[in-house]
CSV table of N, CA and C in Angstrom, one decimal:
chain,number,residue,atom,x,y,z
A,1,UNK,N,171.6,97.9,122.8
A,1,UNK,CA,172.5,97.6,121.7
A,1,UNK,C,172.8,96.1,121.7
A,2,UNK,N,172.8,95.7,120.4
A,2,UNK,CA,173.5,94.4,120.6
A,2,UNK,C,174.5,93.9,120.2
A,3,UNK,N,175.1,93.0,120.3
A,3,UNK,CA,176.7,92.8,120.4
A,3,UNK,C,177.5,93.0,118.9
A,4,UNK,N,176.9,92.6,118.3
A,4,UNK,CA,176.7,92.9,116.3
A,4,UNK,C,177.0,94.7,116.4
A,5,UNK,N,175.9,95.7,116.7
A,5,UNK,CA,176.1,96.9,117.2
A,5,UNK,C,177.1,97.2,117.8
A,6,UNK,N,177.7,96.5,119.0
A,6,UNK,CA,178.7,97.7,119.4
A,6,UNK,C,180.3,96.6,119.1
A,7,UNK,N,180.2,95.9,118.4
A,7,UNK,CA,181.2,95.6,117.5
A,7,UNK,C,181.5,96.1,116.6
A,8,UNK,N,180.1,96.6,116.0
A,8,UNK,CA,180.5,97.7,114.7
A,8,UNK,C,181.0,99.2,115.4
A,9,UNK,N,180.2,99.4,116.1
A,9,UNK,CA,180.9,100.9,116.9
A,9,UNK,C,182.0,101.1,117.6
A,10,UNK,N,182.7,100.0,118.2
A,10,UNK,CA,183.9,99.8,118.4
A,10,UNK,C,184.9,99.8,117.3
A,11,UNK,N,184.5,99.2,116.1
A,11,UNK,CA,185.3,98.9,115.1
A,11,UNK,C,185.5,100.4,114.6
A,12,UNK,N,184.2,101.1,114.5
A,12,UNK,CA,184.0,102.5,113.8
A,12,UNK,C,185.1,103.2,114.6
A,13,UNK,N,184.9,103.3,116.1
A,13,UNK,CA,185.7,103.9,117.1
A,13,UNK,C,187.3,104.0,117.0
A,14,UNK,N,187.4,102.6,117.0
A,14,UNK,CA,189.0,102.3,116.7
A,14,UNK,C,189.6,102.8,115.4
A,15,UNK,N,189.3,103.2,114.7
A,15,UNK,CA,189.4,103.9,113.1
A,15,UNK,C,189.7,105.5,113.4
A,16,UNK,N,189.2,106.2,114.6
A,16,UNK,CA,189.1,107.6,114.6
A,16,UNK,C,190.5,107.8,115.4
A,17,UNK,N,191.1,108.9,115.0
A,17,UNK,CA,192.6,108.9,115.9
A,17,UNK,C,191.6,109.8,117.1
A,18,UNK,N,190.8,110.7,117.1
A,18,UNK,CA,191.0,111.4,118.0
A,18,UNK,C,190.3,110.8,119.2
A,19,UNK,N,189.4,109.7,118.8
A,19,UNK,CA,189.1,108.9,120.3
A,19,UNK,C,190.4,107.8,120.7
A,20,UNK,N,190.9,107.3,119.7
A,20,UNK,CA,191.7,106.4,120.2
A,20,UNK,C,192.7,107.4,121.1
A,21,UNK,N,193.4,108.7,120.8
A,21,UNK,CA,194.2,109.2,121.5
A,21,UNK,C,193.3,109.6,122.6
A,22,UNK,N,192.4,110.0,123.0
A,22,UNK,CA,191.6,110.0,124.2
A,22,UNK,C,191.8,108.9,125.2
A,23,UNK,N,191.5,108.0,124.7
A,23,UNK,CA,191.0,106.6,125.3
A,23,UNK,C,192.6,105.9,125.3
A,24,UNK,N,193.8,106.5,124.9
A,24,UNK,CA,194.8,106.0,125.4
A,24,UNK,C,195.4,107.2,126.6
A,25,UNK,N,195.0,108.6,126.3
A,25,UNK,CA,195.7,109.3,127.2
A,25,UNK,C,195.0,109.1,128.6
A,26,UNK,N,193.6,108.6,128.6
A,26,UNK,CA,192.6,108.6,129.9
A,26,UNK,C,193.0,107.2,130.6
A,27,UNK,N,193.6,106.3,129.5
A,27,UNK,CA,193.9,105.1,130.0
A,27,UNK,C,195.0,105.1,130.9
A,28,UNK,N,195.9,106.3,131.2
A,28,UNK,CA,197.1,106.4,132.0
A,28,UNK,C,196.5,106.9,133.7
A,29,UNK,N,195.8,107.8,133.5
A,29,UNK,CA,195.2,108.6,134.7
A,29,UNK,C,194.0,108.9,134.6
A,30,UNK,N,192.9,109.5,135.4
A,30,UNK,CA,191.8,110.2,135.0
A,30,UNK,C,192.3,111.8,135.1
A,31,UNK,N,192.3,112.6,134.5
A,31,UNK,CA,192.2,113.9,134.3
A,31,UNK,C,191.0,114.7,134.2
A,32,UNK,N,191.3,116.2,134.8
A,32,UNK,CA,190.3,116.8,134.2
A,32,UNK,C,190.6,117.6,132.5
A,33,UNK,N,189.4,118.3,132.6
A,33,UNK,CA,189.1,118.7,130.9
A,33,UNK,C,190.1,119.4,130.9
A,34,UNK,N,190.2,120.4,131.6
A,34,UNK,CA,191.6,121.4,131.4
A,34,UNK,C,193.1,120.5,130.9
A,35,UNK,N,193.2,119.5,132.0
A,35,UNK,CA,194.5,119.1,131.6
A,35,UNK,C,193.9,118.5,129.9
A,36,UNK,N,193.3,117.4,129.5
A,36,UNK,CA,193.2,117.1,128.5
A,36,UNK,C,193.7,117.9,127.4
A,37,UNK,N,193.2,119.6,127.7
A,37,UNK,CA,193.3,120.7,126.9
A,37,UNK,C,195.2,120.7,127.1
A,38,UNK,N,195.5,120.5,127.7
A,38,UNK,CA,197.1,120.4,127.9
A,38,UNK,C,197.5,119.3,127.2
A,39,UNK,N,196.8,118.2,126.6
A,39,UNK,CA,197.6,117.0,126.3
A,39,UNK,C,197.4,117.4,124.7
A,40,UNK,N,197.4,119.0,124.0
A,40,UNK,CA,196.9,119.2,122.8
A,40,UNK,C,195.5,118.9,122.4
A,41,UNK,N,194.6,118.7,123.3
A,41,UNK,CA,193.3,118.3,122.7
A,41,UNK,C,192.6,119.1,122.5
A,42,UNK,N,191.2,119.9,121.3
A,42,UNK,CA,190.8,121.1,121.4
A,42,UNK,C,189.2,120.7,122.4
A,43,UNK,N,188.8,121.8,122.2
A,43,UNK,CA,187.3,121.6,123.0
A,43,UNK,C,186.5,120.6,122.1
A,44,UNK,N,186.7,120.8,120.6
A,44,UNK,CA,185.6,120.1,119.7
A,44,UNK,C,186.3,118.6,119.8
A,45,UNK,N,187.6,118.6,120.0
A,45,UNK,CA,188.0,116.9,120.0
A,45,UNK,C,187.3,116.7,121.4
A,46,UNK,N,187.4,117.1,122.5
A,46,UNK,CA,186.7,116.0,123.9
A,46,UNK,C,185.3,116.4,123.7
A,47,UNK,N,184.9,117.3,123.0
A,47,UNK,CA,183.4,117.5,123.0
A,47,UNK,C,183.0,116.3,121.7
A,48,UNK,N,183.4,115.6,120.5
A,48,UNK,CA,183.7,114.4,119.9
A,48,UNK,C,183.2,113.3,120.6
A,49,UNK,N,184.6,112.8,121.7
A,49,UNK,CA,184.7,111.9,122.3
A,49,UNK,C,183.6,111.9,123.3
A,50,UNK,N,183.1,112.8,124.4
A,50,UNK,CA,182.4,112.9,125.1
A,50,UNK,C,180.5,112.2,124.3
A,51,UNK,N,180.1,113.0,123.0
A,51,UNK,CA,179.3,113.3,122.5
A,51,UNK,C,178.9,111.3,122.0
A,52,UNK,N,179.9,111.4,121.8
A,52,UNK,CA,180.3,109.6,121.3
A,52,UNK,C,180.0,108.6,122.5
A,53,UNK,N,179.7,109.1,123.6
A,53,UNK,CA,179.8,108.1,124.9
A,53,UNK,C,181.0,107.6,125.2
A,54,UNK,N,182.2,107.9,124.9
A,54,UNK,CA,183.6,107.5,125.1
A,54,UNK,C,184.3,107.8,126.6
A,55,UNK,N,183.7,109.3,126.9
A,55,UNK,CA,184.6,109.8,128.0
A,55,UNK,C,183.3,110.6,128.9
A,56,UNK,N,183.1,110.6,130.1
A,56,UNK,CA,181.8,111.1,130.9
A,56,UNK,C,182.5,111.5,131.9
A,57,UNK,N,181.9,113.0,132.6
A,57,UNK,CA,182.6,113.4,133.9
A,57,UNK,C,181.8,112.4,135.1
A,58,UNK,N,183.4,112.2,135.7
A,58,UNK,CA,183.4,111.8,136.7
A,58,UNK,C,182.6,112.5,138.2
A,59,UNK,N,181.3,112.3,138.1
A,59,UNK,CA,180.6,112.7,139.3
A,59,UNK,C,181.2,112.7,140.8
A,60,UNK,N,181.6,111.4,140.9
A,60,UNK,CA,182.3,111.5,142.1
A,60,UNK,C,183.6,112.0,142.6
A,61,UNK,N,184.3,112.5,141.4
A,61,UNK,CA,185.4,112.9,141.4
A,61,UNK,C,185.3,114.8,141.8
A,62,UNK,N,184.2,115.5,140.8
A,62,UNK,CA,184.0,116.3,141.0
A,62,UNK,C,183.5,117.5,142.0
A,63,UNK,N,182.6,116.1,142.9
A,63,UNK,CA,181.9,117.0,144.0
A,63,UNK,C,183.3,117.3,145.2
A,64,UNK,N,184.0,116.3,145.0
A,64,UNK,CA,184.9,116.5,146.3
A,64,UNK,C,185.7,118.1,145.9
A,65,UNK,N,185.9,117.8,144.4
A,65,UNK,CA,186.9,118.9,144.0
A,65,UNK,C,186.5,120.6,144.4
A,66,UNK,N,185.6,120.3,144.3
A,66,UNK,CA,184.6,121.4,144.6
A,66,UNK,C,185.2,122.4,145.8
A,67,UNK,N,184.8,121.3,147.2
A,67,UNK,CA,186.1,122.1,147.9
A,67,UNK,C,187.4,122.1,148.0
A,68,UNK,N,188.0,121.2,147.4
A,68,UNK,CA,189.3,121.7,147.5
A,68,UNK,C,189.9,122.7,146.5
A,69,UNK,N,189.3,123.0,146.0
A,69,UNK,CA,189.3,124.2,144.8
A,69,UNK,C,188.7,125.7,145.7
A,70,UNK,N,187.5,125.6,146.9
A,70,UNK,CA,187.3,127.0,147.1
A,70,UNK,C,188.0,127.6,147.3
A,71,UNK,N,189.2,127.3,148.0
A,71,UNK,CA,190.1,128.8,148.3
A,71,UNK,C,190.6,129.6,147.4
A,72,UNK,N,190.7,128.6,145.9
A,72,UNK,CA,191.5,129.1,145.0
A,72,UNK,C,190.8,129.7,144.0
A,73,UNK,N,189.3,129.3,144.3
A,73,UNK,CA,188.0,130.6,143.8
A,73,UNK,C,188.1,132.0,144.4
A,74,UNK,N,187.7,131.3,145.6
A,74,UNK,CA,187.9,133.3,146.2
A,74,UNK,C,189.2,133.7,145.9
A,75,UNK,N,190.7,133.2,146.2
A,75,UNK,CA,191.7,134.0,145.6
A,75,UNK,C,191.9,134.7,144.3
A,76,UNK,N,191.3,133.7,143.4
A,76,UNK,CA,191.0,134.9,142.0
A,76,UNK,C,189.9,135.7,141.7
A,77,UNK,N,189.1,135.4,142.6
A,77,UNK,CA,187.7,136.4,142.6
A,77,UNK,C,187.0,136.1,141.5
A,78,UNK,N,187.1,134.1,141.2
A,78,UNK,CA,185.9,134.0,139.9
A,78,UNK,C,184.8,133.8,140.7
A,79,UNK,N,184.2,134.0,141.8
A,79,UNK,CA,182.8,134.1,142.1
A,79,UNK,C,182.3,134.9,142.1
A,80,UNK,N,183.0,136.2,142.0
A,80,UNK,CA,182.6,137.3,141.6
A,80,UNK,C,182.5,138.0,140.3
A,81,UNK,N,183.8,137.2,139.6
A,81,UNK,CA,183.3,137.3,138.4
A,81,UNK,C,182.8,136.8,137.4
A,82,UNK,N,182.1,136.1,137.9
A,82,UNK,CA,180.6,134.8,137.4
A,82,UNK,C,181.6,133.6,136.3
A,83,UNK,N,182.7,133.3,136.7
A,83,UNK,CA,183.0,132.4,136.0
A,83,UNK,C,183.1,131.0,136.5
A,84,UNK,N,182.3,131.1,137.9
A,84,UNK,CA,182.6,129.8,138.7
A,84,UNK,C,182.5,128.0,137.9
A,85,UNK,N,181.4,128.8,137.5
A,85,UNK,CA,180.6,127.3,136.5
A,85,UNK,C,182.0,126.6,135.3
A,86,UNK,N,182.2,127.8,135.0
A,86,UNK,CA,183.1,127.7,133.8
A,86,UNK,C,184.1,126.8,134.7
A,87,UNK,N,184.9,127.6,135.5
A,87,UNK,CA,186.2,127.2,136.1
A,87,UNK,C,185.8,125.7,136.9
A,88,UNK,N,184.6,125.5,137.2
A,88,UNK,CA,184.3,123.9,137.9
A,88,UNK,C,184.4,123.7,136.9
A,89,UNK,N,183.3,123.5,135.4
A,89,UNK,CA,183.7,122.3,134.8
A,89,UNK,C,185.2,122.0,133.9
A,90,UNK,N,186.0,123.1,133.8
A,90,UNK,CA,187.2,122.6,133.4
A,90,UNK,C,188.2,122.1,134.6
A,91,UNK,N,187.8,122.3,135.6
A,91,UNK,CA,188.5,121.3,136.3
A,91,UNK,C,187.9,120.0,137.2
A,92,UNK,N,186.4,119.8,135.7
A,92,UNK,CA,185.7,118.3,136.3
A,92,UNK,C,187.2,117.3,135.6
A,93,UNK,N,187.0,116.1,136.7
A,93,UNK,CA,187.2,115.1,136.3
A,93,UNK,C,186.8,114.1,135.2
A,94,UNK,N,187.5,113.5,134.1
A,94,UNK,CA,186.3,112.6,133.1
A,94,UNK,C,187.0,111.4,133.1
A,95,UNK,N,186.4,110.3,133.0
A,95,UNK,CA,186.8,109.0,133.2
A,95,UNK,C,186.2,108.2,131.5
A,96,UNK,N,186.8,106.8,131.1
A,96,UNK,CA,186.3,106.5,130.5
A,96,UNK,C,185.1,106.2,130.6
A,97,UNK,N,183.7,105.5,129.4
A,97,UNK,CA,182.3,105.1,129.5
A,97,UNK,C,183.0,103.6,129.5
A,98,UNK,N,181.6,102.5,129.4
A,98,UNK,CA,181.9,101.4,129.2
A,98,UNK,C,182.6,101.4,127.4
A,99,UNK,N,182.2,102.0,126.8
A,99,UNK,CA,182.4,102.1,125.5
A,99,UNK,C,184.2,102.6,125.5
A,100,UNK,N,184.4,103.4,126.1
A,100,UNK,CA,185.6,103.2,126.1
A,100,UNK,C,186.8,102.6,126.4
A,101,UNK,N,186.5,101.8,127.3
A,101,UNK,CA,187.2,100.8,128.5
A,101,UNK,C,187.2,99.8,126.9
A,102,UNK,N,185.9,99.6,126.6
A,102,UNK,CA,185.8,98.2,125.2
A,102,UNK,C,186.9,98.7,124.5
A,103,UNK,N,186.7,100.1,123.7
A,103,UNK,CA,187.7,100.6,122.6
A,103,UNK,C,189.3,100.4,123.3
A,104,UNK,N,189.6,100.8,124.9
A,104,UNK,CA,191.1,100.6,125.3
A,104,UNK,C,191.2,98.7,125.2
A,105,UNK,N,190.2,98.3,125.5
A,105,UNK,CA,190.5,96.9,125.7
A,105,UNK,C,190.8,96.2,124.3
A,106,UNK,N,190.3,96.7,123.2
A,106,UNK,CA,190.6,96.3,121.9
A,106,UNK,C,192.3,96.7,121.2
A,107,UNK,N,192.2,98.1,121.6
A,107,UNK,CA,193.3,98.8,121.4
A,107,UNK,C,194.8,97.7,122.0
A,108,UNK,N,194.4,97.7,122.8
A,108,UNK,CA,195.4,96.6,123.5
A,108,UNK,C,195.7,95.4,123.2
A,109,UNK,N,195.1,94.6,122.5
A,109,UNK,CA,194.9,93.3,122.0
A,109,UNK,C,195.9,93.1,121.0
């Protein structure tokens, strides 16, 4: 992309409330998706922001979570009740993209 481009996508970005409130609630902490869902957000707003390149799970954040979350898998018995997948990715971590660090850094200005 070039800078003409993501000036204009920035500009477009900053126009939408539901990425700007993203990209200001992610600007405090990183959270996972679940909490987001706590900060009033629906699945189609972070699935929006996400889709947009705005907000990407946090890989490294994730794998550790992994086990500190087993015990609290087997105590509800979602490995048995095949919802493991589910319950990791709502409690992946998402961090801003570069695209959205730009859109907080504008926001700020």
């Amino acid at each position: 992309m070039t800078k003409l481009t993501d000036l204009e996508q920035i500009t477009k970005y900053r126009k939408d409330p539901i990425i700007v409130r993203i990209v200001r609630i992610l600007d405090i902490t990183s959270l996972s998706i679940l909490e987001l869902v706590e900060y009033d957000l629906t699945r189609k707003d972070i699935n929006h922001a996400w889709s947009n390149g705005v907000i990407k799970i946090d890989k490294s954040a994730s794998s550790s979570d992994v086990s500190a979350y087993e015990d609290d898998y087997n105590k509800r018995n979602i490995l048995v009740s095949g919802d493991y997948y589910f319950y990791n990715f709502l409690n992946s971590k998402v961090k801003l993209t570069e695209v959205g660090l730009q859109i907080l850094e504008s926001i700020k200005e």
